[in-house]
Short mmCIF file of N, CA and C in Angstrom, two decimals:
data_model
loop_
_atom_site.label_atom_id
_atom_site.label_comp_id
_atom_site.label_asym_id
_atom_site.label_seq_id
_atom_site.Cartn_x
_atom_site.Cartn_y
_atom_site.Cartn_z
N ASN K 1 0.73 -1.37 -0.41
CA ASN K 1 0.09 -0.17 -0.06
C ASN K 1 0.66 1.41 0.04
N GLY K 2 1.72 1.55 -0.84
CA GLY K 2 3.18 2.47 -0.33
C GLY K 2 3.60 2.70 0.72
N ALA K 3 3.40 1.55 1.57
CA ALA K 3 5.31 2.73 2.59
C ALA K 3 6.58 1.52 1.70
N SER K 4 7.14 1.94 3.31
CA SER K 4 9.44 1.73 1.69
C SER K 4 9.22 1.15 2.65
N GLY K 5 8.80 0.37 3.87
CA GLY K 5 9.09 -1.06 4.04
C GLY K 5 9.09 -1.59 5.40
N LEU K 6 9.22 -1.82 6.06
CA LEU K 6 8.25 -2.98 7.67
C LEU K 6 9.31 -3.11 8.15
N ALA K 7 8.62 -3.04 9.80
CA ALA K 7 9.53 -3.01 10.59
C ALA K 7 8.68 -4.83 11.59
N PHE K 8 10.16 -4.46 11.69
CA PHE K 8 9.25 -6.62 12.63
C PHE K 8 10.25 -7.24 13.76
N GLY K 9 10.18 -8.10 13.67
CA GLY K 9 11.17 -8.28 15.14
C GLY K 9 11.05 -10.15 15.77
N PHE K 10 12.41 -11.14 14.99
CA PHE K 10 12.30 -12.42 15.39
C PHE K 10 13.06 -12.69 16.28
N LEU K 11 12.67 -13.21 17.05
CA LEU K 11 13.32 -13.68 18.39
C LEU K 11 13.18 -15.39 19.29
N ASP K 12 13.95 -15.80 19.15
CA ASP K 12 13.68 -17.77 20.03
C ASP K 12 13.22 -16.58 21.34
N GLU K 13 13.82 -18.28 22.00
CA GLU K 13 13.59 -18.23 23.01
C GLU K 13 14.31 -18.53 24.10
N LYS K 14 15.86 -18.17 23.03
CA LYS K 14 16.98 -17.52 24.02
C LYS K 14 17.37 -16.50 24.08
N ARG K 15 15.98 -15.22 23.57
CA ARG K 15 16.50 -13.82 22.94
C ARG K 15 17.24 -13.41 22.23
N SER K 16 17.76 -14.65 21.44
CA SER K 16 18.46 -14.55 20.05
C SER K 16 17.76 -14.26 19.25
N VAL K 17 18.60 -13.67 17.44
CA VAL K 17 18.07 -13.16 16.65
C VAL K 17 17.10 -14.28 15.97
N ASN K 18 15.59 -15.12 15.13
CA ASN K 18 15.80 -16.26 15.02
C ASN K 18 15.98 -16.11 13.20
N ARG K 19 16.93 -16.57 13.06
CA ARG K 19 17.78 -16.12 11.87
C ARG K 19 16.61 -16.87 10.45
N GLU K 20 16.23 -18.24 10.63
CA GLU K 20 14.85 -18.84 9.04
C GLU K 20 13.64 -17.58 9.38
N LEU K 21 13.39 -17.02 10.24
CA LEU K 21 12.99 -16.66 10.66
C LEU K 21 12.24 -14.21 10.33
N THR K 22 13.72 -14.69 10.38
CA THR K 22 14.27 -12.90 10.16
C THR K 22 15.08 -13.15 8.50
N LYS K 23 15.23 -14.05 7.82
CA LYS K 23 15.77 -14.37 6.94
C LYS K 23 14.32 -14.28 5.95
N LYS K 24 13.33 -15.19 6.40
CA LYS K 24 12.35 -15.25 5.51
C LYS K 24 11.59 -13.85 4.63
N MET K 25 11.77 -13.91 6.55
CA MET K 25 10.75 -11.42 6.35
C MET K 25 11.40 -11.20 5.24
N ALA K 26 12.78 -10.66 5.83
CA ALA K 26 13.45 -9.44 4.64
C ALA K 26 13.39 -9.89 3.52
N ASP K 27 13.60 -11.34 2.50
CA ASP K 27 13.16 -11.32 2.04
C ASP K 27 12.09 -11.59 0.57
N LEU K 28 10.83 -12.16 1.61
CA LEU K 28 9.55 -11.30 1.22
C LEU K 28 9.36 -9.36 1.14
N VAL K 29 10.13 -8.70 2.74
CA VAL K 29 10.17 -7.86 1.82
C VAL K 29 9.99 -7.27 0.86
N HIS K 30 11.98 -7.43 0.66
CA HIS K 30 13.08 -7.38 -0.45
C HIS K 30 12.08 -7.84 -2.51
N GLY K 31 11.03 -8.69 -1.32
CA GLY K 31 10.58 -9.03 -2.61
C GLY K 31 9.99 -7.73 -3.82
N TYR K 32 9.66 -7.29 -2.70
CA TYR K 32 7.92 -5.75 -3.02
C TYR K 32 9.68 -4.13 -3.27
N GLY K 33 10.35 -4.56 -3.43
CA GLY K 33 11.47 -3.65 -2.72
C GLY K 33 11.49 -2.41 -2.47
N ARG K 34 11.21 -2.90 -1.31
CA ARG K 34 10.75 -2.53 -0.11
C ARG K 34 12.04 -2.90 0.72
N GLU K 35 11.77 -1.99 2.10
CA GLU K 35 13.08 -1.93 2.93
C GLU K 35 13.10 -3.03 4.30
N ALA K 36 13.32 -3.88 5.00
CA ALA K 36 13.15 -4.91 5.91
C ALA K 36 14.56 -3.91 7.04
N VAL K 37 13.46 -3.60 8.01
CA VAL K 37 13.97 -3.45 9.75
C VAL K 37 13.62 -3.94 10.46
N PHE K 38 14.67 -3.83 11.72
CA PHE K 38 14.91 -4.97 12.51
C PHE K 38 13.65 -4.26 13.41
N HIS K 39 13.39 -4.03 14.72
CA HIS K 39 12.22 -3.36 15.87
C HIS K 39 13.28 -3.81 17.01
N ARG K 40 12.87 -3.06 17.41
CA ARG K 40 13.84 -3.02 19.36
C ARG K 40 13.83 -4.12 20.11
N ALA K 41 13.53 -5.07 19.24
CA ALA K 41 13.29 -6.42 20.18
C ALA K 41 14.87 -7.29 20.69
N PHE K 42 16.01 -6.32 18.82
CA PHE K 42 16.91 -6.05 19.36
C PHE K 42 17.40 -5.63 20.58
N ASP K 43 17.14 -4.55 21.58
CA ASP K 43 17.48 -4.54 22.68
C ASP K 43 17.91 -5.20 23.42
N VAL K 44 16.70 -6.48 23.40
CA VAL K 44 16.42 -7.99 23.74
C VAL K 44 17.09 -8.83 24.01
N THR K 45 18.75 -8.58 22.93
CA THR K 45 19.45 -10.31 22.37
C THR K 45 20.19 -9.43 24.16
N ASP K 46 20.04 -11.17 24.24
CA ASP K 46 21.36 -10.92 25.03
C ASP K 46 23.26 -10.85 24.38
N ASP K 47 22.95 -11.46 23.91
CA ASP K 47 24.37 -9.94 22.36
C ASP K 47 24.37 -9.66 21.49
N PRO K 48 24.19 -8.31 21.54
CA PRO K 48 23.82 -7.53 21.05
C PRO K 48 25.25 -7.44 19.30
N PHE K 49 26.07 -7.85 19.49
CA PHE K 49 27.26 -7.61 18.47
C PHE K 49 27.21 -9.35 17.75
N LYS K 50 26.32 -9.56 17.86
CA LYS K 50 25.48 -11.75 18.20
C LYS K 50 25.11 -11.32 16.25
N ALA K 51 23.94 -11.01 17.64
CA ALA K 51 22.92 -10.67 16.87
C ALA K 51 22.58 -9.73 15.70
N VAL K 52 23.18 -8.75 15.25
CA VAL K 52 23.05 -7.48 14.55
C VAL K 52 24.42 -7.84 13.15
N GLU K 53 25.48 -9.30 13.37
CA GLU K 53 26.19 -9.58 12.12
C GLU K 53 24.48 -11.17 11.91
N THR K 54 23.70 -10.74 12.70
CA THR K 54 22.76 -12.51 11.79
C THR K 54 21.54 -11.15 11.54
N LEU K 55 21.38 -10.01 11.52
CA LEU K 55 20.54 -9.39 11.32
C LEU K 55 21.73 -8.84 9.99
N ILE K 56 22.41 -8.53 9.61
CA ILE K 56 23.61 -8.74 8.82
C ILE K 56 22.72 -9.18 7.15
N ASP K 57 23.79 -10.49 8.09
CA ASP K 57 23.87 -11.87 7.15
C ASP K 57 22.32 -11.54 6.32
N CYS K 58 20.74 -11.30 7.06
CA CYS K 58 19.14 -11.67 6.81
C CYS K 58 19.39 -10.44 5.94
N GLY K 59 20.30 -9.76 5.41
CA GLY K 59 20.38 -9.03 4.32
C GLY K 59 19.35 -8.19 5.07
N LEU K 60 19.14 -8.01 6.63
CA LEU K 60 18.44 -6.21 6.31
C LEU K 60 18.67 -4.99 6.66
N ASN K 61 18.18 -4.29 6.15
CA ASN K 61 18.75 -3.10 6.25
C ASN K 61 18.42 -2.07 6.72
N ARG K 62 18.11 -2.27 7.89
CA ARG K 62 18.24 -1.46 8.76
C ARG K 62 17.79 -2.01 10.33
N LEU K 63 18.29 -1.42 11.29
CA LEU K 63 18.69 -1.72 13.17
C LEU K 63 17.52 0.09 13.74
N LEU K 64 16.36 -0.41 14.11
CA LEU K 64 16.53 0.64 14.59
C LEU K 64 16.24 0.24 16.56
N THR K 65 17.02 0.38 17.38
CA THR K 65 17.71 0.46 18.07
C THR K 65 17.69 1.68 19.90
N SER K 66 17.26 1.49 20.69
CA SER K 66 17.12 1.83 22.02
C SER K 66 19.46 1.91 22.43
N GLY K 67 19.64 1.19 21.97
CA GLY K 67 21.56 -0.12 22.68
C GLY K 67 21.11 0.01 23.90
N LYS K 68 20.21 -0.50 23.83
CA LYS K 68 20.18 -2.16 24.91
C LYS K 68 19.36 -1.54 26.01
N LYS K 69 19.08 -0.03 25.85
CA LYS K 69 18.57 0.26 27.40
C LYS K 69 17.67 1.05 27.44
N ALA K 70 16.83 2.00 28.53
CA ALA K 70 14.93 2.54 27.69
C ALA K 70 14.66 3.45 27.19
N THR K 71 15.38 4.63 27.44
CA THR K 71 16.68 5.56 26.30
C THR K 71 17.85 5.56 25.51
N ALA K 72 17.37 5.74 24.00
CA ALA K 72 18.90 5.83 23.50
C ALA K 72 20.28 6.63 23.71
N PHE K 73 19.42 8.39 24.65
CA PHE K 73 20.42 8.15 25.24
C PHE K 73 21.37 8.02 26.44
N GLU K 74 20.45 6.43 27.09
CA GLU K 74 21.03 6.47 27.37
C GLU K 74 22.21 5.40 26.61
N GLY K 75 21.77 4.04 26.04
CA GLY K 75 22.49 3.48 25.35
C GLY K 75 22.90 4.06 24.17
N ARG K 76 23.65 5.09 24.74
CA ARG K 76 24.76 6.02 23.23
C ARG K 76 25.69 5.44 23.32
N TYR K 77 26.29 4.71 24.06
CA TYR K 77 27.43 3.37 23.70
C TYR K 77 27.53 3.37 22.83
N LEU K 78 26.54 1.86 23.26
CA LEU K 78 26.45 0.63 22.50
C LEU K 78 25.94 1.31 21.23
N ILE K 79 24.86 2.20 21.08
CA ILE K 79 24.67 3.13 19.64
C ILE K 79 26.02 3.27 18.86
N ARG K 80 26.89 3.59 19.07
CA ARG K 80 28.65 4.76 18.99
C ARG K 80 29.77 3.21 17.97
N GLN K 81 29.19 2.29 19.25
CA GLN K 81 30.35 0.84 18.63
C GLN K 81 29.13 0.15 17.31
N LEU K 82 27.28 -0.01 17.51
CA LEU K 82 27.27 -0.44 16.37
C LEU K 82 26.96 0.56 15.07
N GLU K 83 27.05 1.35 14.96
CA GLU K 83 27.54 2.21 14.23
C GLU K 83 29.33 2.35 13.50
N GLU K 84 29.79 2.55 14.64
CA GLU K 84 31.67 2.06 14.33
C GLU K 84 32.34 0.80 14.03
N ARG K 85 31.36 0.29 14.44
CA ARG K 85 31.57 -0.85 13.10
C ARG K 85 31.36 -2.05 12.34
N TYR K 86 29.57 -1.80 12.21
CA TYR K 86 28.47 -1.96 11.27
C TYR K 86 27.63 -1.12 10.54
N GLY K 87 27.76 -0.21 10.43
CA GLY K 87 27.41 1.51 9.98
C GLY K 87 27.02 0.73 8.81
N SER K 88 28.48 0.79 8.06
CA SER K 88 28.20 0.46 6.26
C SER K 88 27.75 -0.74 5.59
N TYR K 89 27.53 -1.20 7.60
CA TYR K 89 26.23 -2.43 6.05
C TYR K 89 24.98 -2.95 6.10
N ILE K 90 24.61 -2.19 7.78
CA ILE K 90 23.26 -2.19 7.56
C ILE K 90 23.78 -0.40 9.10
N GLU K 91 22.53 0.18 8.47
CA GLU K 91 21.83 1.01 9.48
C GLU K 91 21.52 1.40 10.76
N ILE K 92 21.72 2.12 11.47
CA ILE K 92 22.06 1.92 12.89
C ILE K 92 20.69 2.78 12.87
N MET K 93 19.82 2.90 13.74
CA MET K 93 18.90 4.48 13.45
C MET K 93 18.26 4.70 15.08
N ALA K 94 18.82 5.28 15.54
CA ALA K 94 19.07 5.34 17.01
C ALA K 94 17.20 5.93 17.27
N GLY K 95 17.11 5.45 18.22
CA GLY K 95 14.48 5.49 18.90
C GLY K 95 14.56 5.74 19.88
N SER K 96 14.11 5.94 20.64
CA SER K 96 13.22 6.31 22.30
C SER K 96 13.96 7.23 22.77
N GLY K 97 13.58 7.76 23.83
CA GLY K 97 13.36 9.40 23.75
C GLY K 97 14.31 10.33 23.64
N ILE K 98 13.86 9.98 21.56
CA ILE K 98 14.89 11.65 21.11
C ILE K 98 13.60 12.59 21.28
N SER K 99 14.43 14.06 21.68
CA SER K 99 13.46 15.26 21.53
C SER K 99 14.24 15.66 21.34
N ALA K 100 14.31 17.21 20.57
CA ALA K 100 14.60 18.26 19.47
C ALA K 100 16.05 18.61 21.58
N SER K 101 15.80 18.32 22.57
CA SER K 101 16.97 18.99 23.46
C SER K 101 17.53 17.83 23.98
N ASN K 102 17.87 16.78 23.08
CA ASN K 102 18.89 15.24 23.24
C ASN K 102 19.95 15.16 21.84
N VAL K 103 18.76 15.30 20.96
CA VAL K 103 19.48 14.39 18.98
C VAL K 103 20.27 15.42 18.76
N ARG K 104 21.06 16.45 18.78
CA ARG K 104 22.03 16.89 18.02
C ARG K 104 23.17 16.06 19.18
N GLU K 105 23.53 15.95 20.57
CA GLU K 105 24.59 15.39 21.31
C GLU K 105 24.51 14.12 20.72
N LEU K 106 23.90 13.06 20.50
CA LEU K 106 23.02 12.20 20.74
C LEU K 106 23.73 11.60 19.03
N ALA K 107 23.54 12.07 18.04
CA ALA K 107 23.67 12.52 16.85
C ALA K 107 25.58 12.79 16.87
N GLU K 108 25.62 13.37 17.65
CA GLU K 108 26.99 13.43 17.17
C GLU K 108 27.99 12.68 16.95
N TYR K 109 27.14 12.29 19.30
CA TYR K 109 28.13 11.32 19.90
C TYR K 109 28.71 9.79 19.48
N THR K 110 27.25 9.43 18.84
CA THR K 110 26.79 8.37 18.38
C THR K 110 27.60 8.28 17.07
N GLY K 111 27.69 8.93 15.88
CA GLY K 111 27.71 8.95 13.97
C GLY K 111 26.36 8.07 13.80
N VAL K 112 25.44 8.00 14.35
CA VAL K 112 24.08 8.21 13.50
C VAL K 112 23.89 9.05 12.64
N LYS K 113 22.86 8.47 11.27
CA LYS K 113 22.49 9.89 10.39
C LYS K 113 21.14 9.33 10.20
N SER K 114 20.12 8.91 11.06
CA SER K 114 18.66 9.15 11.18
C SER K 114 17.89 8.10 12.58
N ILE K 115 17.31 8.87 12.85
CA ILE K 115 16.83 8.39 13.69
C ILE K 115 15.18 7.90 14.00
N HIS K 116 14.99 7.56 15.41
CA HIS K 116 13.02 7.54 15.28
C HIS K 116 12.49 8.02 16.33
N ALA K 117 11.67 9.69 16.36
CA ALA K 117 10.57 9.92 17.77
C ALA K 117 9.83 9.78 17.15
N SER K 118 8.54 9.66 18.56
CA SER K 118 7.06 9.96 18.19
C SER K 118 7.09 11.36 18.54
N CYS K 119 7.59 12.11 19.30
CA CYS K 119 7.57 13.58 19.31
C CYS K 119 6.11 13.51 19.55
N ARG K 120 5.95 12.60 20.72
CA ARG K 120 4.48 12.68 21.58
C ARG K 120 3.75 13.61 21.95
N GLY K 121 2.43 14.18 21.19
CA GLY K 121 1.37 15.09 22.29
C GLY K 121 0.67 14.87 22.85
N TYR K 122 -0.63 16.10 24.07
CA TYR K 122 -1.74 15.10 23.64
C TYR K 122 -2.84 15.95 23.30
N LYS K 123 -3.12 16.42 22.13
CA LYS K 123 -5.07 16.44 21.58
C LYS K 123 -6.34 16.54 22.39
N ILE K 124 -6.19 18.27 22.64
CA ILE K 124 -7.89 17.90 23.31
C ILE K 124 -9.19 17.74 22.39
N ASP K 125 -10.41 16.81 22.44
CA ASP K 125 -11.19 17.01 21.47
C ASP K 125 -12.36 16.30 22.37
N HIS K 126 -13.08 16.46 21.80
CA HIS K 126 -14.24 16.57 22.75
C HIS K 126 -15.62 15.83 22.31
N THR K 127 -14.94 15.44 21.53
CA THR K 127 -15.61 14.43 20.61
C THR K 127 -14.86 12.56 21.14
N ALA K 128 -14.35 12.63 20.96
CA ALA K 128 -13.68 12.12 21.71
C ALA K 128 -14.25 9.99 22.50
N SER K 129 -15.40 10.79 23.39
CA SER K 129 -16.22 10.55 24.22
C SER K 129 -17.28 10.46 24.47
N SER K 130 -18.20 10.08 25.64
CA SER K 130 -19.72 9.72 25.76
C SER K 130 -19.83 9.00 26.66
N ALA K 131 -21.27 9.52 26.98
CA ALA K 131 -21.59 8.68 28.21
C ALA K 131 -21.21 6.50 28.53
N ASP K 132 -20.99 6.25 27.29
CA ASP K 132 -20.75 4.78 27.41
C ASP K 132 -18.76 4.98 26.82
N VAL K 133 -19.36 5.52 25.75
CA VAL K 133 -17.04 4.72 26.04
C VAL K 133 -15.90 6.19 25.66
N SER K 134 -14.90 5.55 25.59
CA SER K 134 -14.47 6.36 25.25
C SER K 134 -12.69 6.03 24.84
N PHE K 135 -12.00 7.07 24.23
CA PHE K 135 -11.42 6.38 23.57
C PHE K 135 -9.69 7.97 23.77
N SER K 136 -10.47 8.20 25.15
CA SER K 136 -8.67 8.94 25.38
C SER K 136 -8.32 8.63 26.31
N TYR K 137 -6.86 9.44 26.67
CA TYR K 137 -6.09 8.38 27.00
C TYR K 137 -5.84 8.65 28.69
N GLN K 138 -5.92 10.25 28.69
CA GLN K 138 -5.68 10.88 29.76
C GLN K 138 -6.65 11.22 30.57
N ASN K 139 -6.43 12.15 30.86
CA ASN K 139 -7.48 12.88 31.23
C ASN K 139 -8.99 12.68 30.27
N ASP K 140 -9.71 13.76 30.10
CA ASP K 140 -11.86 13.32 29.33
C ASP K 140 -11.27 14.44 28.01
N ASP K 141 -11.26 13.99 27.58
CA ASP K 141 -11.10 14.39 26.11
C ASP K 141 -10.29 14.45 26.07
N GLN K 142 -8.97 14.22 26.18
CA GLN K 142 -7.38 13.73 25.67
C GLN K 142 -6.48 12.76 24.69
N TYR K 143 -6.07 13.15 23.41
CA TYR K 143 -5.29 11.68 23.29
C TYR K 143 -4.24 11.50 22.72
N GLU K 144 -2.71 10.76 22.99
CA GLU K 144 -1.82 10.92 21.93
C GLU K 144 -2.12 10.92 20.96
N ALA K 145 -1.16 12.60 20.50
CA ALA K 145 -0.81 12.36 19.08
C ALA K 145 0.15 13.39 18.24
N THR K 146 0.78 12.69 17.27
CA THR K 146 1.97 13.45 17.52
C THR K 146 2.33 15.11 17.07
N ASP K 147 3.18 16.37 18.09
CA ASP K 147 2.72 16.92 18.19
C ASP K 147 3.61 17.51 16.58
N LEU K 148 3.37 18.39 16.09
CA LEU K 148 3.34 19.12 14.40
C LEU K 148 5.19 20.43 15.06
N LYS K 149 4.43 20.58 16.01
CA LYS K 149 6.13 21.45 16.91
C LYS K 149 7.33 20.81 17.18
N LYS K 150 7.34 19.80 18.00
CA LYS K 150 7.91 19.29 18.43
C LYS K 150 8.40 18.14 17.58
N VAL K 151 8.03 18.08 16.40
CA VAL K 151 9.16 17.67 14.73
C VAL K 151 9.78 18.21 14.56
N GLU K 152 9.12 20.34 14.06
CA GLU K 152 9.63 20.90 13.25
C GLU K 152 11.35 21.11 14.53
N GLU K 153 11.14 21.49 15.03
CA GLU K 153 11.94 21.16 16.36
C GLU K 153 13.26 20.25 15.95
N LEU K 154 12.88 19.30 16.57
CA LEU K 154 13.70 17.78 15.93
C LEU K 154 14.04 17.41 15.08
N VAL K 155 14.10 18.36 13.77
CA VAL K 155 14.48 18.52 13.17
C VAL K 155 14.90 19.32 12.09
N ARG K 156 14.99 20.50 13.23
CA ARG K 156 16.33 21.13 13.45
C ARG K 156 17.55 21.09 13.85
N GLU K 157 16.41 20.48 14.88
CA GLU K 157 18.31 20.21 15.61
C GLU K 157 19.15 19.56 15.07
N PHE K 158 18.18 18.65 14.49
CA PHE K 158 18.64 17.01 14.04
C PHE K 158 19.81 17.64 12.13
N LYS K 159 18.99 18.29 11.93
CA LYS K 159 19.89 19.44 11.20
C LYS K 159 21.46 19.67 10.82
N ARG K 160 20.78 20.05 12.73
CA ARG K 160 22.26 20.96 12.86
C ARG K 160 24.21 20.23 12.87
N CYS K 161 23.32 19.50 12.93
CA CYS K 161 24.11 17.77 12.96
C CYS K 161 25.91 18.23 12.67
#
């Protein structure tokens, strides 16, 4: 339906990349001329270097990671190692907790050229609930949405790297 790629992640019960399923999915995605991206399932693998080597062997285009930490900034040391060792074989994309306030320092330290961020904000929509049904997340009539101002600030800071 026009997507440029597909993000997925297959691990086995030992928290290693499931080579067979990963290769099968990467081949399927590439068969449509799209990019195969391994998502943050990577961040729970026990051996990140073995995991990324498996992803490269399976033909993945990109790896989304927070460097095995809760946020990419906390995981910047591993992200930098991954970028230095493997960045010419697979694109390393830092993600989780990235904002305009930390993106420049993160990108300059790690050397990554792509990031993933939600730029989450909250919108008020009085049609999000009724007496019987509510689609609100926090307070009445609020829901999560991408905040355009946060996106613009993030892009502006990232371009300064």
